[in-house]
PDB file of C-alpha atoms in Angstrom:
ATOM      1  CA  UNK G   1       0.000   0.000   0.000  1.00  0.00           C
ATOM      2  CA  UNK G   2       1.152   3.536  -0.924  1.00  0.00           C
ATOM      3  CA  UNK G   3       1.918   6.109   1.533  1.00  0.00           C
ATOM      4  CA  UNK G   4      -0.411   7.924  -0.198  1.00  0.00           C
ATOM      5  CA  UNK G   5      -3.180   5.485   0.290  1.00  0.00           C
ATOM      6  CA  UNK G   6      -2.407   5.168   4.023  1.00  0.00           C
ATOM      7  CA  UNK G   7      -2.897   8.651   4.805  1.00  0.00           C
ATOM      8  CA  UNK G   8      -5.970   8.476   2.624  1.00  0.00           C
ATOM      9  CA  UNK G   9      -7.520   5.867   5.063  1.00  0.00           C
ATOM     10  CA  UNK G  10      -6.201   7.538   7.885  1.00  0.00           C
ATOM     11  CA  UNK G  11      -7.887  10.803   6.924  1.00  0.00           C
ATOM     12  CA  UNK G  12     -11.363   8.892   6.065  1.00  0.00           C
ATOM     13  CA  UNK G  13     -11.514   7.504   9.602  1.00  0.00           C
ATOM     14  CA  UNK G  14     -10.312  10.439  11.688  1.00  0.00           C
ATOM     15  CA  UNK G  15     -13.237  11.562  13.285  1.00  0.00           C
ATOM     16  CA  UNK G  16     -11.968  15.386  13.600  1.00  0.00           C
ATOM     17  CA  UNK G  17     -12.395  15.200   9.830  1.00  0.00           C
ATOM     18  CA  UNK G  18     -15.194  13.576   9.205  1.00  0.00           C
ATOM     19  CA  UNK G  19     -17.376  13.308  12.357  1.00  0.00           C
ATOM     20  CA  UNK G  20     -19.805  10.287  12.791  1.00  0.00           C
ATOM     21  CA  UNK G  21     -23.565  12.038  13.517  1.00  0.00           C
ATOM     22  CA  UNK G  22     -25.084   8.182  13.123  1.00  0.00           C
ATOM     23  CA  UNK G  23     -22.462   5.088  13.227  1.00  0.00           C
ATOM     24  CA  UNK G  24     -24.466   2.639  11.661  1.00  0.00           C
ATOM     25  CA  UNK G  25     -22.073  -0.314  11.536  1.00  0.00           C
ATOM     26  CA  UNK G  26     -19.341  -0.329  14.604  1.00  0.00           C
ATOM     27  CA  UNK G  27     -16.048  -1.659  13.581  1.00  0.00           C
ATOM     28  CA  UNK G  28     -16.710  -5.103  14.881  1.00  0.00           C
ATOM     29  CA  UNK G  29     -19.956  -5.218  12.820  1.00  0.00           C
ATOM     30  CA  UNK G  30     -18.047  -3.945   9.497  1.00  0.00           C
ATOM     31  CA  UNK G  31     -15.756  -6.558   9.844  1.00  0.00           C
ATOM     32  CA  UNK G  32     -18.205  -9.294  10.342  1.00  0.00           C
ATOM     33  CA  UNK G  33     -19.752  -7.555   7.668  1.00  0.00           C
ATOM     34  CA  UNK G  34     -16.888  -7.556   5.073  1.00  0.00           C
ATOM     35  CA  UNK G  35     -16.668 -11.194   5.730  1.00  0.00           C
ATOM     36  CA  UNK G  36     -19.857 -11.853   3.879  1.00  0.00           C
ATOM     37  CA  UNK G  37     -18.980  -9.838   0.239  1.00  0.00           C
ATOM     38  CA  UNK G  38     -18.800 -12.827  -1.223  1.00  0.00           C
ATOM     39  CA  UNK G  39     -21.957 -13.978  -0.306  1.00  0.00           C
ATOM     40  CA  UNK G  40     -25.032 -11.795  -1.112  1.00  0.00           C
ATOM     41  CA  UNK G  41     -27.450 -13.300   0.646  1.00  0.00           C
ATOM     42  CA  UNK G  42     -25.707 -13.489   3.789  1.00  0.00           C
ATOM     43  CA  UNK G  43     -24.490  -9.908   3.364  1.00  0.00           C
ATOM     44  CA  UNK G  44     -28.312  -8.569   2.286  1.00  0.00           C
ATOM     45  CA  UNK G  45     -29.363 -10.746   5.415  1.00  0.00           C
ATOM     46  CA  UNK G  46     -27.226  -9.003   7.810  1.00  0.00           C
ATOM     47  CA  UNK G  47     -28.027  -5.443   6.079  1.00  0.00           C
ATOM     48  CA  UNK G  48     -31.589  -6.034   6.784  1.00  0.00           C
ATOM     49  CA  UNK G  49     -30.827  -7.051  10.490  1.00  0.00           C
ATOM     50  CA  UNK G  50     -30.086  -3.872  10.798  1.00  0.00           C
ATOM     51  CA  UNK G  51     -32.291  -1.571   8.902  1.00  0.00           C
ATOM     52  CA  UNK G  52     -34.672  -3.580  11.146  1.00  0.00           C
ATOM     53  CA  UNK G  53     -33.063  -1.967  14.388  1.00  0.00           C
ATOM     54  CA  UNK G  54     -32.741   1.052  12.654  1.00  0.00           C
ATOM     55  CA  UNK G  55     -36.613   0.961  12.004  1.00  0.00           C
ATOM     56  CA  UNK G  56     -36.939   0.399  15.433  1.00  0.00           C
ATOM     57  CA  UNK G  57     -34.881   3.030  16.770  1.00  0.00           C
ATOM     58  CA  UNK G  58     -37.031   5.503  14.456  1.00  0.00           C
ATOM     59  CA  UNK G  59     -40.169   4.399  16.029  1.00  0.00           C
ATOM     60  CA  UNK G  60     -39.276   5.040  19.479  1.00  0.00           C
ATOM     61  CA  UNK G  61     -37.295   7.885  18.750  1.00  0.00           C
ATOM     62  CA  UNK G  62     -39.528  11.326  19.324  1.00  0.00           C
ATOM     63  CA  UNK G  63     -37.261  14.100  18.142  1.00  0.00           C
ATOM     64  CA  UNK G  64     -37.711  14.835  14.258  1.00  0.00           C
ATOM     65  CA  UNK G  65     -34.134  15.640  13.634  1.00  0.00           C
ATOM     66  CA  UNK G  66     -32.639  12.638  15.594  1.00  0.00           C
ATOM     67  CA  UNK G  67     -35.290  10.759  13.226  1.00  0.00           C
ATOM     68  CA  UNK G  68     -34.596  12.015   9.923  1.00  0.00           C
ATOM     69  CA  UNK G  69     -30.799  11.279  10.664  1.00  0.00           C
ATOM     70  CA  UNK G  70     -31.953   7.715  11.219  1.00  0.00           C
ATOM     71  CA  UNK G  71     -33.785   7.524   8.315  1.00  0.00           C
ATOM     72  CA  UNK G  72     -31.207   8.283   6.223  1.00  0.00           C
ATOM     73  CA  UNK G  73     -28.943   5.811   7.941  1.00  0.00           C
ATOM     74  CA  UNK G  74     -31.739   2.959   6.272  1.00  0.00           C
ATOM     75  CA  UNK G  75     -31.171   4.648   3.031  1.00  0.00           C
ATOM     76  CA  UNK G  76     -27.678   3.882   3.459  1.00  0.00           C
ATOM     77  CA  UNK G  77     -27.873   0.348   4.294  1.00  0.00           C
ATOM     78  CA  UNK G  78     -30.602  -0.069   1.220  1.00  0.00           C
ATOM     79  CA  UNK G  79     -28.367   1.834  -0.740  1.00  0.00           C
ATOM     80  CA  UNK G  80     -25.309  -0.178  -0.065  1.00  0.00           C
ATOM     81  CA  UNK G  81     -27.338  -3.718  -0.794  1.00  0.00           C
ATOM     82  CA  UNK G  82     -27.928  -2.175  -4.025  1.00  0.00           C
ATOM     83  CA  UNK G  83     -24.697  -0.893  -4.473  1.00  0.00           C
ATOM     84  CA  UNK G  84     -23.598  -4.648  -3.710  1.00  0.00           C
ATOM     85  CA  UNK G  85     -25.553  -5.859  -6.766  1.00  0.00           C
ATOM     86  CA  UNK G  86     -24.895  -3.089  -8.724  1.00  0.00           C
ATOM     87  CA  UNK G  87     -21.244  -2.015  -8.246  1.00  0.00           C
ATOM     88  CA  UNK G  88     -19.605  -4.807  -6.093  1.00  0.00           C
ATOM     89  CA  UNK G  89     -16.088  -3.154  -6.687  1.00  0.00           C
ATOM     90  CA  UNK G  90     -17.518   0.029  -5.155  1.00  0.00           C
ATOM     91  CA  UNK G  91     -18.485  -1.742  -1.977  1.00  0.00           C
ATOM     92  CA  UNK G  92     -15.603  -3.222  -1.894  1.00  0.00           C
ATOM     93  CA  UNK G  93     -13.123  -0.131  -1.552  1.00  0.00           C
ATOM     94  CA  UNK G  94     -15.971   1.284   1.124  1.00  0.00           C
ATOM     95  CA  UNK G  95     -14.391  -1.856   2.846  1.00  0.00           C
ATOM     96  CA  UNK G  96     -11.175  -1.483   2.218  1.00  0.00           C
ATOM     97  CA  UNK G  97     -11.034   2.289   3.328  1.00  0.00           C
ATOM     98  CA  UNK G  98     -13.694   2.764   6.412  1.00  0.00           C
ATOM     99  CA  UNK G  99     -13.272   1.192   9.595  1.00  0.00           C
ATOM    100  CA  UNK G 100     -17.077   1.726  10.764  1.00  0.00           C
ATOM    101  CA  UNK G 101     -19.681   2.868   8.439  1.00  0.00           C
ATOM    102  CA  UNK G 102     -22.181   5.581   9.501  1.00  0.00           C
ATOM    103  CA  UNK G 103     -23.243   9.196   8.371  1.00  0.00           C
ATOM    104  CA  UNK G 104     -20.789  11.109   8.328  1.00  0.00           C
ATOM    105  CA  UNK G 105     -19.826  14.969   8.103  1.00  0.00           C
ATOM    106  CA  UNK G 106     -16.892  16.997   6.975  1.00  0.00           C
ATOM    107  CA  UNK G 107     -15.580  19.338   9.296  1.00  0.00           C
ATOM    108  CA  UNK G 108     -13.130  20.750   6.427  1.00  0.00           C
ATOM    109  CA  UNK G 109     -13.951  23.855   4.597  1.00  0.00           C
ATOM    110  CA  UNK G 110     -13.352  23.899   0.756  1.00  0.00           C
ATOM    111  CA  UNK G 111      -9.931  22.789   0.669  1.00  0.00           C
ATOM    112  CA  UNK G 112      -9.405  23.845  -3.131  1.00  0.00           C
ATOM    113  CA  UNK G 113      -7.470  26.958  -2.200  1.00  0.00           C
ATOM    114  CA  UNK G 114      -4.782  24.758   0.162  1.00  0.00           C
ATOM    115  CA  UNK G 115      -4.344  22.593  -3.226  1.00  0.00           C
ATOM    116  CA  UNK G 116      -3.393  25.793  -5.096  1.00  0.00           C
ATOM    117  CA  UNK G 117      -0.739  26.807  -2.691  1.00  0.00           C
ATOM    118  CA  UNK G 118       0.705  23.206  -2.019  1.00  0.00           C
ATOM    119  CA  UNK G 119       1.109  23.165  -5.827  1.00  0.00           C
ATOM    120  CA  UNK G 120       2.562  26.831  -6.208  1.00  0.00           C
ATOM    121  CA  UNK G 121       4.773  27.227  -3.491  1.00  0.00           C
ATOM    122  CA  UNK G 122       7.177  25.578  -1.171  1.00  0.00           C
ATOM    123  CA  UNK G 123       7.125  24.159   1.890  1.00  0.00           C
ATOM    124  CA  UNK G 124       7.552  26.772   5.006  1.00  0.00           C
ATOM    125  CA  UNK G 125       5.181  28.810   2.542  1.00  0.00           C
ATOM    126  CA  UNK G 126       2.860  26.277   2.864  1.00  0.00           C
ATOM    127  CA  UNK G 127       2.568  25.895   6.292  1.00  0.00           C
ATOM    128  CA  UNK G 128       2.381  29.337   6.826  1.00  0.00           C
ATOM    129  CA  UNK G 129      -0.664  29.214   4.719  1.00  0.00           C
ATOM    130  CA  UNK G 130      -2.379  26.593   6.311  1.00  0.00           C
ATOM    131  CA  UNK G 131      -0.998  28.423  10.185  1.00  0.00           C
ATOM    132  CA  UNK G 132      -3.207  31.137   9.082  1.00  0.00           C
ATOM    133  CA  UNK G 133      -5.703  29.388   8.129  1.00  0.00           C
ATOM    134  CA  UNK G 134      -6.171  27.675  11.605  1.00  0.00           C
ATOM    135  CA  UNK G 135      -5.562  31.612  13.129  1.00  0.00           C
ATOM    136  CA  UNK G 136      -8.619  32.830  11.016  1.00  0.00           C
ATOM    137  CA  UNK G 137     -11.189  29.809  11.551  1.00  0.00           C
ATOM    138  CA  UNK G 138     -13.725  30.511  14.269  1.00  0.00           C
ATOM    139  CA  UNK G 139     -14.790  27.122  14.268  1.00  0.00           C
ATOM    140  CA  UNK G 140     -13.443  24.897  16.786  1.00  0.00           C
ATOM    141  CA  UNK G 141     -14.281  21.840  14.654  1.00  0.00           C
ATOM    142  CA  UNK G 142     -12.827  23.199  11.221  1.00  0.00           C
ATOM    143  CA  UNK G 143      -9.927  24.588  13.027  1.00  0.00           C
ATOM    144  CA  UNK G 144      -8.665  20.890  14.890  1.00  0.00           C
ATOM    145  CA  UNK G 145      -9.348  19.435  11.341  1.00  0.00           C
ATOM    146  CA  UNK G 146      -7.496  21.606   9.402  1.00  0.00           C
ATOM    147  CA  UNK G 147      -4.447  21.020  12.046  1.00  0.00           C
ATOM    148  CA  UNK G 148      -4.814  17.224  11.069  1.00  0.00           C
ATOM    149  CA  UNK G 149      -4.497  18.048   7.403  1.00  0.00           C
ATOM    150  CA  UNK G 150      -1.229  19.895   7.661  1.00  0.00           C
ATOM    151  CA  UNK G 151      -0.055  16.954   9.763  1.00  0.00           C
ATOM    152  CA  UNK G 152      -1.212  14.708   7.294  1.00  0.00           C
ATOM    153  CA  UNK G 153       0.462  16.861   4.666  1.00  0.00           C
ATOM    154  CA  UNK G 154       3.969  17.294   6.282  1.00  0.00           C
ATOM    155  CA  UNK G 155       4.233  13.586   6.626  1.00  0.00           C
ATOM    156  CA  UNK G 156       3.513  12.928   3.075  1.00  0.00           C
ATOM    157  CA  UNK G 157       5.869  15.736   2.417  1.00  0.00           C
ATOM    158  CA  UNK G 158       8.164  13.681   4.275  1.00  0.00           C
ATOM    159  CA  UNK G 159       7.952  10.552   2.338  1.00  0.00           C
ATOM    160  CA  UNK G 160       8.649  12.643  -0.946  1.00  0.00           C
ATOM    161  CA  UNK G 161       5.248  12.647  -2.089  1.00  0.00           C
ATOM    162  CA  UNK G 162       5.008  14.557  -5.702  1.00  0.00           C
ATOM    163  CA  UNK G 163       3.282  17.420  -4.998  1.00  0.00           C
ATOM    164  CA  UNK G 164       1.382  17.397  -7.620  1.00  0.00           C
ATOM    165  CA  UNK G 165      -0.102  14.671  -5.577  1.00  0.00           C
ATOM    166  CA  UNK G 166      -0.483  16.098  -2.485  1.00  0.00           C
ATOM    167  CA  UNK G 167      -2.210  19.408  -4.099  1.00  0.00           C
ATOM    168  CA  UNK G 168      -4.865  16.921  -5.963  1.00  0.00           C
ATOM    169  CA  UNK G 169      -5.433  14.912  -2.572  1.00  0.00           C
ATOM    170  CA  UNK G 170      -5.502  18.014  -0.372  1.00  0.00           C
ATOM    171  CA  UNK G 171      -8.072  19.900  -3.052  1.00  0.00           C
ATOM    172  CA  UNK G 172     -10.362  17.255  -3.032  1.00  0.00           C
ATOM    173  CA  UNK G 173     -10.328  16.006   0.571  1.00  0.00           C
ATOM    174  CA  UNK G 174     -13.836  17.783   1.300  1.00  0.00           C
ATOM    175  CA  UNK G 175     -15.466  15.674  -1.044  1.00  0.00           C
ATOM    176  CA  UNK G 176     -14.715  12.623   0.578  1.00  0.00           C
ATOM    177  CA  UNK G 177     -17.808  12.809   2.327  1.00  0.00           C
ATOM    178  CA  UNK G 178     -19.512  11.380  -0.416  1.00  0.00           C
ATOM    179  CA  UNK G 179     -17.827   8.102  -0.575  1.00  0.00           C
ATOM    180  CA  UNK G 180     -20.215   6.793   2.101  1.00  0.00           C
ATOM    181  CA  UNK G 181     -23.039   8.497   0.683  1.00  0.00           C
ATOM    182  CA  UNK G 182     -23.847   5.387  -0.917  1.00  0.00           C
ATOM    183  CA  UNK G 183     -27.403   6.156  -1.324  1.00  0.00           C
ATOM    184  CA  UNK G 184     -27.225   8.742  -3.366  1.00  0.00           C
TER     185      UNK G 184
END
Protein backbone atom coordinates (compact mmCIF):
# COMPACT_ATOMS: atom_id res chain seq x y z
CA UNK A 1 0.00 0.00 0.00
CA UNK A 2 1.15 3.54 -0.92
CA UNK A 3 1.92 6.11 1.53
CA UNK A 4 -0.41 7.92 -0.20
CA UNK A 5 -3.18 5.48 0.29
CA UNK A 6 -2.41 5.17 4.02
CA UNK A 7 -2.90 8.65 4.81
CA UNK A 8 -5.97 8.48 2.62
CA UNK A 9 -7.52 5.87 5.06
CA UNK A 10 -6.20 7.54 7.88
CA UNK A 11 -7.89 10.80 6.92
CA UNK A 12 -11.36 8.89 6.06
CA UNK A 13 -11.51 7.50 9.60
CA UNK A 14 -10.31 10.44 11.69
CA UNK A 15 -13.24 11.56 13.29
CA UNK A 16 -11.97 15.39 13.60
CA UNK A 17 -12.39 15.20 9.83
CA UNK A 18 -15.19 13.58 9.21
CA UNK A 19 -17.38 13.31 12.36
CA UNK A 20 -19.81 10.29 12.79
CA UNK A 21 -23.57 12.04 13.52
CA UNK A 22 -25.08 8.18 13.12
CA UNK A 23 -22.46 5.09 13.23
CA UNK A 24 -24.47 2.64 11.66
CA UNK A 25 -22.07 -0.31 11.54
CA UNK A 26 -19.34 -0.33 14.60
CA UNK A 27 -16.05 -1.66 13.58
CA UNK A 28 -16.71 -5.10 14.88
CA UNK A 29 -19.96 -5.22 12.82
CA UNK A 30 -18.05 -3.94 9.50
CA UNK A 31 -15.76 -6.56 9.84
CA UNK A 32 -18.20 -9.29 10.34
CA UNK A 33 -19.75 -7.55 7.67
CA UNK A 34 -16.89 -7.56 5.07
CA UNK A 35 -16.67 -11.19 5.73
CA UNK A 36 -19.86 -11.85 3.88
CA UNK A 37 -18.98 -9.84 0.24
CA UNK A 38 -18.80 -12.83 -1.22
CA UNK A 39 -21.96 -13.98 -0.31
CA UNK A 40 -25.03 -11.80 -1.11
CA UNK A 41 -27.45 -13.30 0.65
CA UNK A 42 -25.71 -13.49 3.79
CA UNK A 43 -24.49 -9.91 3.36
CA UNK A 44 -28.31 -8.57 2.29
CA UNK A 45 -29.36 -10.75 5.41
CA UNK A 46 -27.23 -9.00 7.81
CA UNK A 47 -28.03 -5.44 6.08
CA UNK A 48 -31.59 -6.03 6.78
CA UNK A 49 -30.83 -7.05 10.49
CA UNK A 50 -30.09 -3.87 10.80
CA UNK A 51 -32.29 -1.57 8.90
CA UNK A 52 -34.67 -3.58 11.15
CA UNK A 53 -33.06 -1.97 14.39
CA UNK A 54 -32.74 1.05 12.65
CA UNK A 55 -36.61 0.96 12.00
CA UNK A 56 -36.94 0.40 15.43
CA UNK A 57 -34.88 3.03 16.77
CA UNK A 58 -37.03 5.50 14.46
CA UNK A 59 -40.17 4.40 16.03
CA UNK A 60 -39.28 5.04 19.48
CA UNK A 61 -37.30 7.89 18.75
CA UNK A 62 -39.53 11.33 19.32
CA UNK A 63 -37.26 14.10 18.14
CA UNK A 64 -37.71 14.83 14.26
CA UNK A 65 -34.13 15.64 13.63
CA UNK A 66 -32.64 12.64 15.59
CA UNK A 67 -35.29 10.76 13.23
CA UNK A 68 -34.60 12.02 9.92
CA UNK A 69 -30.80 11.28 10.66
CA UNK A 70 -31.95 7.71 11.22
CA UNK A 71 -33.78 7.52 8.32
CA UNK A 72 -31.21 8.28 6.22
CA UNK A 73 -28.94 5.81 7.94
CA UNK A 74 -31.74 2.96 6.27
CA UNK A 75 -31.17 4.65 3.03
CA UNK A 76 -27.68 3.88 3.46
CA UNK A 77 -27.87 0.35 4.29
CA UNK A 78 -30.60 -0.07 1.22
CA UNK A 79 -28.37 1.83 -0.74
CA UNK A 80 -25.31 -0.18 -0.06
CA UNK A 81 -27.34 -3.72 -0.79
CA UNK A 82 -27.93 -2.17 -4.03
CA UNK A 83 -24.70 -0.89 -4.47
CA UNK A 84 -23.60 -4.65 -3.71
CA UNK A 85 -25.55 -5.86 -6.77
CA UNK A 86 -24.89 -3.09 -8.72
CA UNK A 87 -21.24 -2.02 -8.25
CA UNK A 88 -19.60 -4.81 -6.09
CA UNK A 89 -16.09 -3.15 -6.69
CA UNK A 90 -17.52 0.03 -5.15
CA UNK A 91 -18.48 -1.74 -1.98
CA UNK A 92 -15.60 -3.22 -1.89
CA UNK A 93 -13.12 -0.13 -1.55
CA UNK A 94 -15.97 1.28 1.12
CA UNK A 95 -14.39 -1.86 2.85
CA UNK A 96 -11.18 -1.48 2.22
CA UNK A 97 -11.03 2.29 3.33
CA UNK A 98 -13.69 2.76 6.41
CA UNK A 99 -13.27 1.19 9.59
CA UNK A 100 -17.08 1.73 10.76
CA UNK A 101 -19.68 2.87 8.44
CA UNK A 102 -22.18 5.58 9.50
CA UNK A 103 -23.24 9.20 8.37
CA UNK A 104 -20.79 11.11 8.33
CA UNK A 105 -19.83 14.97 8.10
CA UNK A 106 -16.89 17.00 6.98
CA UNK A 107 -15.58 19.34 9.30
CA UNK A 108 -13.13 20.75 6.43
CA UNK A 109 -13.95 23.85 4.60
CA UNK A 110 -13.35 23.90 0.76
CA UNK A 111 -9.93 22.79 0.67
CA UNK A 112 -9.41 23.84 -3.13
CA UNK A 113 -7.47 26.96 -2.20
CA UNK A 114 -4.78 24.76 0.16
CA UNK A 115 -4.34 22.59 -3.23
CA UNK A 116 -3.39 25.79 -5.10
CA UNK A 117 -0.74 26.81 -2.69
CA UNK A 118 0.71 23.21 -2.02
CA UNK A 119 1.11 23.16 -5.83
CA UNK A 120 2.56 26.83 -6.21
CA UNK A 121 4.77 27.23 -3.49
CA UNK A 122 7.18 25.58 -1.17
CA UNK A 123 7.12 24.16 1.89
CA UNK A 124 7.55 26.77 5.01
CA UNK A 125 5.18 28.81 2.54
CA UNK A 126 2.86 26.28 2.86
CA UNK A 127 2.57 25.90 6.29
CA UNK A 128 2.38 29.34 6.83
CA UNK A 129 -0.66 29.21 4.72
CA UNK A 130 -2.38 26.59 6.31
CA UNK A 131 -1.00 28.42 10.19
CA UNK A 132 -3.21 31.14 9.08
CA UNK A 133 -5.70 29.39 8.13
CA UNK A 134 -6.17 27.68 11.60
CA UNK A 135 -5.56 31.61 13.13
CA UNK A 136 -8.62 32.83 11.02
CA UNK A 137 -11.19 29.81 11.55
CA UNK A 138 -13.73 30.51 14.27
CA UNK A 139 -14.79 27.12 14.27
CA UNK A 140 -13.44 24.90 16.79
CA UNK A 141 -14.28 21.84 14.65
CA UNK A 142 -12.83 23.20 11.22
CA UNK A 143 -9.93 24.59 13.03
CA UNK A 144 -8.67 20.89 14.89
CA UNK A 145 -9.35 19.44 11.34
CA UNK A 146 -7.50 21.61 9.40
CA UNK A 147 -4.45 21.02 12.05
CA UNK A 148 -4.81 17.22 11.07
CA UNK A 149 -4.50 18.05 7.40
CA UNK A 150 -1.23 19.89 7.66
CA UNK A 151 -0.06 16.95 9.76
CA UNK A 152 -1.21 14.71 7.29
CA UNK A 153 0.46 16.86 4.67
CA UNK A 154 3.97 17.29 6.28
CA UNK A 155 4.23 13.59 6.63
CA UNK A 156 3.51 12.93 3.08
CA UNK A 157 5.87 15.74 2.42
CA UNK A 158 8.16 13.68 4.27
CA UNK A 159 7.95 10.55 2.34
CA UNK A 160 8.65 12.64 -0.95
CA UNK A 161 5.25 12.65 -2.09
CA UNK A 162 5.01 14.56 -5.70
CA UNK A 163 3.28 17.42 -5.00
CA UNK A 164 1.38 17.40 -7.62
CA UNK A 165 -0.10 14.67 -5.58
CA UNK A 166 -0.48 16.10 -2.49
CA UNK A 167 -2.21 19.41 -4.10
CA UNK A 168 -4.86 16.92 -5.96
CA UNK A 169 -5.43 14.91 -2.57
CA UNK A 170 -5.50 18.01 -0.37
CA UNK A 171 -8.07 19.90 -3.05
CA UNK A 172 -10.36 17.26 -3.03
CA UNK A 173 -10.33 16.01 0.57
CA UNK A 174 -13.84 17.78 1.30
CA UNK A 175 -15.47 15.67 -1.04
CA UNK A 176 -14.72 12.62 0.58
CA UNK A 177 -17.81 12.81 2.33
CA UNK A 178 -19.51 11.38 -0.42
CA UNK A 179 -17.83 8.10 -0.57
CA UNK A 180 -20.21 6.79 2.10
CA UNK A 181 -23.04 8.50 0.68
CA UNK A 182 -23.85 5.39 -0.92
CA UNK A 183 -27.40 6.16 -1.32
CA UNK A 184 -27.23 8.74 -3.37
Amino acid sequence: MSKMDLILRKVLNDPDIFWIRKEIFKKDEWSDLRKDLGKPEEFNKKVDIKIQKLEEEKNKEQDNKKKKTIEAAIEQCKGIKTTLEQNPYLVKQLFDNLESFGIVQSNLPNMDDHGKIIERHNFSIVEQFFLDKIKRENNPHKKKALKKILGYFKELAEFNQSILEIAFFVRKLDSLQKLWEISK
